[in-house]
Amino acid sequence: MKKQPLTLLALLCVTFPAHANTLPTFTMPDVIIYASAENVDTIVNAQQVNIGAAKTVPELLRTTAGIQIQARPNSGGNEDLSVKLRGHDSRHYTVLLDGVPQAMSGVMGGGYVNWNALPLGMIERIEITKGAKSAAYGQIEGGVINIITKKSANAGELQLTAGNNDRRQYIFNYGVQTEALGFRVYANKSEQDAYLRNSDYDNEQAGINLNYKLSETDSLRINYDHQQLKRGLVIANIPGSANYNNKYPTTPIGDNFSNSNAVPGDGSYTKIYRNNFNMTWNSDRDNGSNTITYWKNYEKQREHNVVANQVIFDRYNVTDKSSGLMYKGSARVNEKHYLGYGADYKRLRYGYGWYNSNSNVESNGATKPAGGALYPSQKMDVWSVYLEDNWQMNERWLTNIGFRYDKMKGERDATQATNIGSMSESALSPKLNVFFKNDERTSTNFSVNRIWRAPSMAEFYWHYSGFDFAKSLPLTPEKGWGYEASIAHQFNDKLHSKATVFYQDISDYINFTHQRPFNAYNIDKAQLWGCELENTWKLDDASSIFLNYTNMHTKKEGVHANDNVGLHGELDYRPRHTLALGYQYDEGKWHARYDMTYTSSQKATLGYPATDPATYKVQEIGGYVVHNLSATYDFAKNSSANFSLYNIFDKEYCEIYGYPMEGRVFTATFTYKF
């Protein structure tokens, strides 16, 4: 569920000047979703999303206009298509954790976001910027999702959840804050038995956040996060087949390991070991601020492939050794002009891997001896600078003008990677956003922005190393223009509505899916357009209703005739209509949430995203409606119990073709705050 601002003026004309010292860049948070309240009673009314049964961030975003969720049972994988923002997959938008980039599925994951790595129990709110409006963040078309975590406080929380398929989830966090020094530690564990065959799930995570006040103006923050995530690969389970198991649902498609022809069997799994570190220095002045952040990732992934009780391969890939440095600054020039500026450097790298088992089958069928090395084929460096001016023209007009310059360089890393070429590209992207207060109840905005996105590490690599036609075709950055207009109106003290239309025209769109045969190449263009309607109605002091609707259209031109992965005329898995209707009740010790989500029919190619299809065949998924209900009772100010029922009417449906979703799901959660 969502927390809407009372007026667009409050969001656009008040938020930015008022938050100038803490939020100097023009981020335009269209939506703020509160995931969990701090341990103070005054924030309870802001708790719009009940996370008593949630396992990952996408589950908190399902009812948000402009966002589409496509998951598999047991938290699924971290495919590029898990969360779409205005029709764009995760290679086309940025996810931040307290302002730090979080493309945490390895640089060769194509920039996919490891949603399981985001510490759910630590989330305070989620700020979403839609489109490429902001100059502060580059190479984005869908927008920015900024996840804000809880700050240190003298408080703690313990949350225990149980549910279907022996689901168990434990969330703990505790913080201490003195005048100069503060810290918060957290530990999470979530596990569940397989619903789809072999898809057991086990996620463990722990971390610490430190903050130290160096002076009246300067502060230092240090964050460290560790995760171990083990997930069984889904095994195809087809009645009549030799290995069919009637304990699991019929599943026509199974998972594959990247760059391998050996089809996984029971006992196959991936396990991610991930460490993230970042350190931020912040200095506030009377007329602005300066912030410098250094971040570093280390991730390795174990791939264990078993067929007929025989280990085919057991290998470790060091999937991320990236690091980066960011600077953000702000300065108030006068009463009318407030500047934001910054620079960013990303050093994208991955490391050498190795094989453990005695039987190791490469993708070409050749056997590789134990201890054989996997090497990093390529590396990439990305630089950027930006400057923007928030110009308060008068009491009714606010204009944001920004410019961003991006440069990328990709080349061979290991000497063995003789097939990898080099690429060096750059571009200047102007941004213009205009906001107008029509009257006390109505406000409008318009934006036009230049779009530019360089190939990701995965797209760069597979362009040269794919198994099909694409290596002979050019690969250049995407470029285009985006447009957006919206109007918001406060009908009365209870009813607020906002309507938005958007359009993007992208030339040289990179057509790529992270599966065999790994074709990565430019097509002529892609177009995305649609509208969003957001409505909130406060019934009384205790209850409210929201209604959100998204209409989405996509079009592709220039797809290669021999490309069997992905639709030729439009983007896969983009339903035309999505709608969310919800009710919220908070009175005394009782809290209730109900939501209904509708997703219209959608198309994709058969075998996407799974195997290497031999032919081009379009598959259509029918529309579906899912109802969810949740209730919480507060025993005292510091303890509560939650009972949630998902898919109340046991609807049979799938969000990704071939992977049926669970039916009715029940969870119970106990929360204790101390």
XYZ file of C-alpha atoms in Angstrom:
674
model
C 0.000 0.000 0.000
C 1.088 3.557 -0.595
C 1.496 6.815 1.190
C 0.496 9.658 -1.093
C 1.387 13.305 -0.444
C -1.580 15.543 0.349
C -0.861 17.782 -2.583
C 1.547 17.790 -5.473
C 2.631 21.229 -4.306
C 3.686 19.782 -0.963
C 5.680 17.152 -2.791
C 7.325 19.316 -5.413
C 7.377 22.907 -4.258
C 7.874 22.332 -0.548
C 9.804 19.080 -0.297
C 12.871 20.150 -2.220
C 13.587 23.525 -0.589
C 12.693 22.171 2.853
C 15.008 19.181 2.451
C 17.714 21.104 0.689
C 20.438 20.242 3.177
C 19.634 16.530 3.354
C 18.363 15.898 -0.183
C 20.203 18.354 -2.438
C 19.518 16.543 -5.700
C 16.271 16.744 -7.608
C 15.044 13.204 -6.925
C 11.290 13.749 -7.239
C 9.989 10.901 -5.056
C 6.686 10.167 -6.810
C 5.831 7.459 -4.285
C 7.002 6.751 -0.761
C 6.264 3.313 0.631
C 6.765 2.796 4.341
C 7.872 -0.743 5.097
C 8.192 -0.610 8.851
C 7.753 2.059 11.490
C 10.467 3.210 13.854
C 10.003 2.391 17.521
C 8.006 5.546 18.220
C 4.225 5.716 18.296
C 3.955 8.817 16.094
C 5.073 6.904 12.974
C 2.404 4.204 13.164
C 0.042 6.141 10.861
C 2.768 6.085 8.209
C 2.900 2.293 8.131
C 1.055 1.757 4.877
C 2.543 -1.621 3.996
C 2.217 -4.637 6.235
C 5.371 -6.742 6.007
C 4.297 -9.474 8.371
C 4.545 -12.017 5.563
C 6.879 -10.303 3.102
C 10.202 -11.936 2.208
C 11.612 -9.479 -0.309
C 11.244 -5.841 -1.344
C 9.222 -6.627 -4.523
C 6.405 -7.930 -2.329
C 6.165 -4.436 -0.845
C 5.836 -2.836 -4.291
C 3.030 -4.847 -5.886
C 0.314 -2.237 -5.486
C 2.405 0.708 -6.710
C 1.379 2.393 -9.965
C 4.037 2.043 -12.652
C 5.582 -1.082 -11.126
C 5.006 -4.656 -12.263
C 6.226 -7.658 -10.264
C 6.982 -11.030 -11.867
C 8.132 -13.599 -9.369
C 8.384 -17.327 -8.949
C 7.440 -19.243 -5.776
C 9.987 -19.371 -2.926
C 11.299 -15.912 -3.872
C 12.390 -17.252 -7.247
C 15.625 -16.109 -8.774
C 16.821 -12.602 -9.439
C 15.975 -12.436 -13.093
C 16.163 -9.205 -14.991
C 12.365 -9.237 -15.173
C 11.552 -9.612 -11.439
C 10.608 -5.938 -11.023
C 9.703 -3.657 -13.912
C 9.595 0.104 -13.499
C 7.526 1.804 -16.203
C 8.043 -1.220 -18.452
C 11.817 -1.391 -17.928
C 13.668 -4.339 -16.448
C 16.459 -3.939 -13.906
C 19.181 -3.209 -16.467
C 17.325 0.015 -17.222
C 16.845 1.512 -13.760
C 18.907 2.038 -10.607
C 18.353 0.625 -7.127
C 19.986 2.459 -4.227
C 20.316 1.531 -0.567
C 20.660 4.812 1.324
C 21.926 6.360 -1.907
C 24.505 3.637 -2.697
C 24.081 1.570 -5.931
C 22.849 -1.978 -5.297
C 23.305 -4.045 -8.486
C 24.087 -7.039 -6.280
C 23.862 -10.152 -8.414
C 27.381 -9.936 -9.746
C 28.515 -7.707 -12.563
C 27.947 -10.593 -14.969
C 24.368 -10.783 -13.746
C 23.729 -7.979 -16.177
C 23.184 -5.476 -13.390
C 20.258 -7.498 -12.073
C 19.254 -6.577 -8.565
C 19.551 -9.266 -5.912
C 16.346 -8.317 -4.114
C 17.032 -11.021 -1.539
C 20.131 -9.060 -0.463
C 18.188 -6.020 0.721
C 17.730 -6.257 4.533
C 13.941 -6.275 4.830
C 13.885 -5.777 8.590
C 15.991 -2.624 8.285
C 13.845 -0.813 5.707
C 12.107 2.377 6.818
C 10.765 3.587 3.471
C 11.196 3.247 -0.265
C 11.418 6.326 -2.494
C 10.658 5.822 -6.162
C 11.511 8.217 -9.002
C 9.935 7.251 -12.328
C 11.553 7.942 -15.678
C 14.914 9.503 -16.522
C 14.115 12.885 -14.975
C 16.992 13.184 -12.529
C 20.437 14.382 -13.600
C 21.923 12.922 -10.410
C 21.558 9.348 -11.685
C 22.713 8.253 -15.107
C 22.121 5.451 -17.585
C 18.535 5.025 -16.415
C 15.343 4.860 -18.409
C 12.904 3.396 -15.891
C 13.915 5.512 -12.912
C 15.409 5.150 -9.433
C 14.314 3.046 -6.448
C 15.979 4.382 -3.295
C 15.563 2.200 -0.208
C 16.008 4.136 3.036
C 17.005 2.122 6.106
C 16.318 2.762 9.768
C 18.704 5.053 11.558
C 20.398 4.193 14.832
C 18.205 4.563 17.909
C 18.070 3.131 21.405
C 15.687 0.387 20.371
C 15.455 -3.101 18.938
C 13.020 -5.414 17.190
C 12.500 -9.160 16.905
C 10.115 -10.623 14.329
C 9.216 -14.305 13.868
C 7.170 -15.613 10.907
C 5.832 -19.078 10.050
C 3.824 -20.164 7.018
C 3.069 -22.679 4.272
C 5.701 -25.118 2.999
C 7.418 -24.963 6.382
C 8.322 -21.327 5.891
C 10.371 -19.824 8.706
C 11.593 -16.241 8.892
C 13.491 -14.499 11.676
C 14.313 -10.790 11.665
C 16.308 -9.036 14.388
C 17.763 -5.551 14.699
C 19.046 -3.502 17.594
C 20.484 -0.002 17.781
C 22.144 2.379 20.214
C 22.586 6.113 19.677
C 24.567 8.542 21.810
C 25.247 12.182 21.086
C 28.276 11.411 18.910
C 28.243 7.663 18.211
C 25.559 5.264 17.069
C 25.255 1.764 15.696
C 22.625 -0.697 14.552
C 23.124 -4.424 14.030
C 20.754 -6.754 12.224
C 20.423 -10.434 11.397
C 17.825 -12.085 9.161
C 17.119 -15.661 8.182
C 14.409 -16.867 5.812
C 13.925 -20.447 4.636
C 11.209 -22.456 2.959
C 10.757 -25.941 1.545
C 10.232 -26.344 -2.174
C 6.855 -25.617 -3.729
C 8.122 -26.182 -7.248
C 10.357 -29.207 -7.549
C 13.841 -28.756 -6.023
C 13.264 -25.055 -5.302
C 14.213 -24.989 -1.609
C 15.227 -21.554 -0.380
C 17.551 -20.488 2.451
C 18.694 -16.897 2.949
C 20.918 -15.705 5.818
C 22.028 -12.121 6.306
C 23.772 -10.002 8.928
C 25.187 -6.505 9.019
C 26.136 -3.461 11.016
C 25.615 0.284 10.498
C 27.884 2.749 12.323
C 27.643 6.526 12.500
C 29.953 9.012 14.175
C 29.531 12.752 14.541
C 32.937 14.255 13.803
C 31.843 17.831 14.500
C 28.766 20.032 14.443
C 28.808 19.898 10.642
C 30.625 16.670 9.716
C 29.634 13.021 10.163
C 30.856 9.577 9.109
C 28.783 6.474 8.284
C 30.136 2.947 7.802
C 27.975 0.013 6.651
C 28.838 -3.651 6.223
C 26.490 -6.380 5.002
C 27.027 -10.137 4.594
C 24.686 -12.620 2.929
C 24.567 -16.324 2.109
C 21.705 -17.335 -0.177
C 21.130 -20.920 -1.298
C 18.408 -21.666 -3.837
C 17.578 -24.926 -5.521
C 17.090 -24.737 -9.281
C 13.556 -25.482 -10.431
C 13.353 -28.870 -12.160
C 10.845 -29.425 -14.969
C 8.090 -31.743 -13.726
C 5.902 -33.061 -16.550
C 3.335 -35.886 -16.141
C 4.321 -38.922 -18.183
C 8.021 -38.094 -18.199
C 10.498 -40.611 -16.817
C 11.358 -38.598 -13.726
C 7.926 -37.094 -12.954
C 7.240 -36.538 -9.236
C 3.563 -36.125 -8.329
C 4.434 -34.429 -5.032
C 5.088 -31.209 -6.934
C 2.986 -29.145 -9.359
C 3.266 -29.669 -13.091
C 6.112 -27.442 -14.259
C 6.793 -27.466 -18.029
C 10.041 -25.472 -17.760
C 13.073 -25.792 -15.498
C 16.067 -23.622 -14.687
C 19.435 -23.829 -16.414
C 22.925 -22.826 -15.408
C 24.373 -20.028 -17.497
C 26.695 -21.151 -20.273
C 26.029 -24.870 -19.782
C 24.163 -27.475 -21.828
C 23.881 -29.898 -18.898
C 20.228 -29.760 -17.728
C 20.129 -29.589 -13.899
C 18.541 -32.395 -11.898
C 17.345 -32.878 -8.326
C 19.948 -31.621 -5.865
C 21.237 -28.854 -8.146
C 21.571 -25.448 -6.530
C 23.270 -22.081 -6.527
C 24.684 -20.446 -3.423
C 25.735 -16.812 -3.228
C 28.292 -15.520 -0.750
C 28.181 -11.726 -0.724
C 29.920 -8.944 1.203
C 29.187 -5.236 0.715
C 30.994 -2.343 2.370
C 30.466 1.391 2.073
C 31.695 4.463 3.927
C 30.228 7.970 3.656
C 31.504 11.332 4.871
C 28.964 14.142 4.994
C 29.477 17.830 5.706
C 26.594 20.284 6.072
C 27.002 24.017 5.569
C 24.579 26.886 6.041
C 24.086 27.091 2.286
C 24.597 23.484 1.195
C 26.354 20.173 1.777
C 29.090 17.827 0.542
C 28.969 14.029 0.574
C 31.635 11.508 -0.466
C 30.887 7.758 -0.557
C 33.214 4.837 -1.232
C 31.702 1.391 -1.823
C 33.099 -2.056 -2.526
C 31.458 -5.400 -3.342
C 32.747 -8.935 -3.136
C 30.563 -11.804 -4.272
C 31.147 -15.390 -5.290
C 28.591 -17.896 -6.481
C 28.709 -21.664 -6.189
C 26.986 -23.619 -8.972
C 26.372 -27.269 -8.135
C 24.875 -29.311 -10.980
C 23.612 -32.828 -10.291
C 22.043 -35.159 -12.871
C 20.863 -38.663 -11.904
C 22.753 -38.398 -8.594
C 25.998 -37.641 -10.430
C 27.821 -34.335 -9.976
C 28.220 -32.882 -13.455
C 30.100 -29.841 -12.236
C 30.722 -28.007 -8.992
C 32.201 -24.592 -9.646
C 32.748 -21.219 -8.024
C 32.437 -17.977 -9.958
C 33.777 -14.803 -8.362
C 30.931 -12.734 -9.736
C 31.664 -9.270 -8.345
C 34.791 -7.403 -7.235
C 33.517 -3.948 -8.130
C 34.090 -0.686 -6.306
C 33.176 2.943 -6.750
C 33.466 6.505 -5.505
C 30.660 9.084 -5.463
C 30.587 12.788 -4.677
C 27.418 14.833 -4.251
C 27.292 18.512 -3.384
C 24.794 21.322 -3.097
C 24.916 25.093 -2.766
C 22.274 27.772 -2.410
C 23.168 30.662 -4.707
C 20.293 32.933 -3.652
C 16.601 32.725 -2.801
C 15.746 31.532 -6.292
C 18.583 29.171 -7.238
C 19.754 26.027 -5.494
C 22.471 24.005 -7.238
C 23.113 20.274 -7.083
C 26.277 18.745 -8.524
C 28.356 15.618 -8.293
C 30.642 13.026 -9.836
C 30.633 9.242 -9.896
C 33.142 6.526 -10.774
C 32.334 2.805 -11.031
C 35.086 0.211 -11.422
C 33.247 -2.917 -12.595
C 35.253 -6.109 -12.177
C 34.836 -9.796 -11.441
C 37.423 -12.421 -10.523
C 38.916 -15.821 -11.255
C 36.797 -18.880 -10.477
C 37.523 -22.572 -10.167
C 36.077 -26.090 -10.419
C 35.911 -28.487 -7.470
C 34.441 -31.737 -8.783
C 36.164 -34.490 -10.761
C 33.480 -34.509 -13.432
C 33.055 -31.089 -15.022
C 31.193 -30.615 -18.262
C 31.629 -27.339 -20.100
C 28.914 -25.838 -22.295
C 30.485 -27.406 -25.385
C 30.353 -30.883 -23.807
C 34.080 -31.103 -23.107
C 35.224 -32.423 -19.722
C 37.320 -30.092 -17.598
C 39.560 -31.489 -14.823
C 39.087 -30.492 -11.191
C 40.729 -27.223 -10.280
C 40.378 -25.716 -13.747
C 40.220 -21.931 -13.768
C 37.420 -19.610 -14.796
C 38.780 -16.213 -15.763
C 37.327 -12.690 -15.955
C 37.000 -11.918 -19.652
C 36.281 -8.201 -19.523
C 36.226 -5.116 -17.339
C 34.408 -1.824 -17.495
C 34.915 1.676 -16.107
C 32.132 4.258 -15.940
C 32.578 7.969 -15.121
C 29.961 10.685 -14.795
C 29.472 14.287 -13.669
C 26.274 16.299 -13.330
C 25.034 19.792 -12.567
C 21.469 20.917 -11.943
C 19.705 24.090 -10.884
C 16.462 24.134 -8.903
C 15.055 27.499 -9.954
C 12.161 28.857 -7.892
C 10.849 31.282 -10.490
C 8.009 32.558 -8.279
C 5.495 31.197 -5.801
C 3.802 29.126 -8.504
C 6.633 28.031 -10.823
C 9.522 25.688 -10.019
C 11.943 24.660 -12.779
C 14.719 22.095 -12.622
C 17.388 22.252 -15.346
C 20.136 19.640 -15.344
C 23.009 18.311 -17.424
C 24.755 14.980 -17.039
C 27.862 13.676 -18.788
C 28.545 9.916 -18.855
C 31.522 8.006 -20.225
C 32.143 4.262 -20.314
C 35.094 2.160 -21.392
C 34.991 -1.608 -21.781
C 37.853 -3.888 -22.759
C 39.481 -7.269 -22.257
C 40.606 -8.170 -18.725
C 42.293 -11.604 -18.752
C 44.752 -12.256 -21.590
C 42.922 -15.502 -22.451
C 39.842 -13.553 -23.563
C 41.075 -12.994 -27.099
C 37.560 -12.634 -28.516
C 36.655 -9.594 -26.376
C 36.838 -6.265 -28.174
C 36.930 -2.738 -26.792
C 34.376 0.044 -26.552
C 34.563 3.674 -25.472
C 31.413 5.814 -25.533
C 30.211 9.057 -23.963
C 27.233 11.414 -24.068
C 25.754 14.601 -22.612
C 22.173 14.309 -21.340
C 20.097 17.456 -20.642
C 17.078 17.353 -18.293
C 14.178 19.784 -17.940
C 11.411 19.528 -15.328
C 8.769 22.220 -14.838
C 6.213 22.347 -12.006
C 3.281 24.722 -11.762
C 0.810 25.354 -8.961
C -2.504 25.986 -10.713
C -4.356 26.835 -7.505
C -4.542 25.731 -3.887
C -5.819 22.282 -4.875
C -4.263 21.604 -8.279
C -0.723 21.341 -9.597
C 0.837 20.099 -12.831
C 4.269 19.134 -14.071
C 6.023 18.448 -17.355
C 9.434 16.954 -18.068
C 11.560 16.243 -21.116
C 14.848 14.415 -20.749
C 17.610 12.906 -22.816
C 18.093 9.136 -22.449
C 21.469 7.415 -22.738
C 22.495 3.956 -21.528
C 25.751 2.146 -22.264
C 25.861 -1.671 -22.495
C 26.009 -3.501 -19.180
C 28.879 -5.878 -18.403
C 26.768 -8.855 -19.457
C 25.634 -7.231 -22.709
C 29.211 -6.211 -23.523
C 30.569 -9.715 -22.866
C 27.881 -11.700 -24.670
C 27.996 -9.447 -27.701
C 31.464 -10.863 -28.364
C 30.966 -14.324 -26.835
C 27.412 -15.374 -27.732
C 26.647 -18.559 -29.612
C 24.619 -17.127 -32.488
C 24.388 -14.305 -35.027
C 24.723 -11.228 -32.788
C 28.519 -11.146 -32.571
C 28.623 -10.005 -36.202
C 26.271 -7.067 -35.531
C 27.129 -3.662 -33.992
C 26.645 -2.805 -30.325
C 26.341 0.846 -29.288
C 24.684 2.688 -26.369
C 20.949 3.272 -26.291
C 19.824 6.847 -26.780
C 16.528 8.662 -27.006
C 14.104 11.080 -25.386
C 11.550 10.765 -22.624
C 8.481 12.916 -21.949
C 6.113 13.059 -19.005
C 3.182 15.195 -17.867
C 1.016 14.907 -14.775
C -1.759 16.682 -12.927
C -2.673 16.240 -9.271
C -5.843 17.485 -7.615
C -7.079 17.565 -4.028
C -10.858 17.323 -4.434
C -11.475 17.809 -0.715
C -9.896 16.944 2.609
C -10.439 13.239 1.936
C -9.911 12.573 -1.783
C -6.667 13.055 -3.718
C -5.951 11.988 -7.324
C -3.016 12.136 -9.687
C -2.874 11.308 -13.403
C 0.370 10.858 -15.357
C 1.127 10.195 -19.017
C 4.594 9.219 -20.255
C 6.349 8.368 -23.514
C 9.880 7.196 -24.340
C 11.426 6.757 -27.792
C 14.732 4.855 -27.608
C 16.990 4.334 -30.628
C 19.554 1.517 -30.838
C 17.745 -0.375 -28.093
C 19.902 -3.292 -26.890
C 17.979 -6.510 -27.471
C 19.312 -9.034 -24.959
C 18.102 -11.799 -22.676
C 20.488 -13.437 -20.220
C 20.005 -16.971 -21.553
C 21.299 -19.087 -24.407
C 22.187 -18.279 -27.122
C 23.011 -14.885 -25.478
C 22.448 -12.585 -28.448
C 23.205 -8.950 -27.547
C 22.728 -6.442 -30.361
C 21.051 -3.155 -31.253
C 17.636 -3.012 -32.844
C 16.259 0.079 -34.586
C 14.138 1.333 -31.712
C 11.905 0.603 -28.750
C 8.980 2.735 -27.647
C 7.262 2.690 -24.268
C 4.214 4.760 -23.390
C 1.255 4.711 -21.076
C -0.546 6.364 -18.198
C -0.903 6.006 -14.441
C -3.839 6.900 -12.198
C -3.317 7.140 -8.433
C -6.161 7.786 -6.005
C -6.458 7.858 -2.213
C -9.690 8.377 -0.301
C -9.704 8.855 3.455
C -13.004 7.442 4.700
C -12.530 8.543 8.316
C -9.777 8.881 10.889
C -9.312 5.098 11.004
C -9.691 3.915 7.419
C -8.793 4.756 3.834
C -8.941 3.308 0.321
C -6.460 3.472 -2.534
C -6.928 2.696 -6.227
C -3.966 2.596 -8.604
C -4.069 1.814 -12.321
C -1.333 1.505 -14.947
C -1.802 1.317 -18.713
C 1.359 0.160 -20.514
C 2.275 -0.140 -24.206
C 5.568 -1.215 -25.788
C 6.819 -1.557 -29.346
C 10.042 -2.912 -30.877
C 11.374 -2.487 -34.411
C 14.314 -4.169 -36.113
C 14.548 -7.514 -34.284
C 16.680 -10.058 -36.162
C 14.602 -12.686 -37.964
C 16.603 -15.523 -36.364
C 16.180 -14.272 -32.801
C 13.923 -16.810 -31.050
C 14.269 -15.334 -27.549
C 11.838 -12.504 -26.904
C 8.931 -11.097 -28.869
C 9.699 -9.371 -32.164
C 7.104 -6.598 -32.049
C 6.941 -5.725 -28.353
C 8.679 -6.348 -25.042
C 7.949 -9.622 -23.250
C 5.773 -9.769 -20.141
C 4.319 -6.271 -20.367
C 0.596 -6.521 -19.507
C -1.542 -3.754 -20.946
C -3.487 -3.196 -17.719
C -2.611 -3.528 -14.041
C -4.845 -2.370 -11.226
C -4.579 -2.401 -7.430
C -7.429 -1.686 -5.025
C -6.786 -1.633 -1.299
C -8.329 -0.859 2.059
C -6.496 0.144 5.239
C -7.868 0.225 8.775
C -6.082 1.410 11.938
C -8.094 1.822 15.128
C -6.657 1.341 18.583
C -4.954 -2.035 18.807
C -6.371 -3.354 15.527
C -4.862 -2.900 12.053
C -6.202 -4.463 8.853
C -5.052 -4.475 5.233
C -6.855 -5.774 2.163
C -5.759 -5.495 -1.440
C -6.903 -6.827 -4.780
C -4.539 -6.790 -7.760
C -5.518 -7.361 -11.380
C -3.032 -8.139 -14.154
C -4.284 -8.421 -17.731
C -3.111 -10.995 -20.262
C 0.458 -10.741 -21.514
C 2.708 -12.364 -24.083
C 6.178 -13.870 -24.140
C 8.118 -16.317 -26.263
C 8.075 -19.975 -25.275
C 11.147 -20.838 -23.248
C 11.809 -17.299 -22.030
C 13.496 -17.015 -19.586
C 14.743 -20.593 -19.459
C 16.102 -22.779 -22.229
C 17.536 -22.066 -25.665
C 14.446 -22.260 -27.907
C 14.856 -23.886 -31.308
C 11.890 -22.042 -32.814
C 10.084 -18.757 -32.320
C 6.773 -19.439 -30.599
C 4.581 -16.902 -28.814
C 2.982 -17.913 -25.525
C 0.157 -15.944 -23.901
C -0.527 -15.831 -20.164
C -4.119 -15.110 -19.226
C -5.106 -12.314 -16.883
C -5.620 -12.955 -13.191
C -6.967 -11.374 -10.019
C -5.432 -12.046 -6.599
C -6.917 -11.046 -3.228
C -4.855 -10.661 -0.044
C -5.905 -9.996 3.548
C -3.872 -9.167 6.635
C -4.726 -8.316 10.254
C -2.533 -7.193 13.152
C -3.357 -6.967 16.843
C -1.195 -4.959 19.258
C -0.977 -6.740 22.605
C 0.917 -3.757 23.978
C 2.930 -0.831 22.682
C 5.883 -3.150 22.039
C 4.335 -6.438 20.858
C 1.911 -7.527 18.148
C 0.687 -10.537 16.185
C -0.060 -10.561 12.466
C -2.070 -13.078 10.450
C -1.989 -12.852 6.643
C -3.808 -14.765 3.946
C -2.468 -14.395 0.413
C -4.422 -15.468 -2.670
C -7.571 -15.869 -0.588
C -9.571 -17.607 -3.328
C -6.773 -20.027 -4.284
C -6.421 -18.641 -7.821
C -4.342 -20.753 -10.223
C -2.018 -18.471 -12.188
C 1.578 -17.815 -13.138
C 3.559 -14.594 -13.406
C 6.262 -16.215 -15.543
C 5.215 -18.853 -18.064
C 5.941 -22.398 -16.878
C 6.283 -21.542 -13.177
C 2.885 -21.878 -11.416
C 2.460 -19.692 -8.352
C 1.420 -21.031 -4.974
C -2.260 -21.167 -4.176
C -3.637 -19.928 -0.886
C -0.803 -18.983 1.481
C -1.112 -18.401 5.226
C 1.475 -16.754 7.485
C 1.602 -15.820 11.151
C 4.041 -13.229 12.503
C 4.918 -12.133 16.021
C 6.775 -8.834 16.542
C 8.394 -7.628 19.748
C 10.023 -4.206 20.100
C 12.376 -3.360 22.917
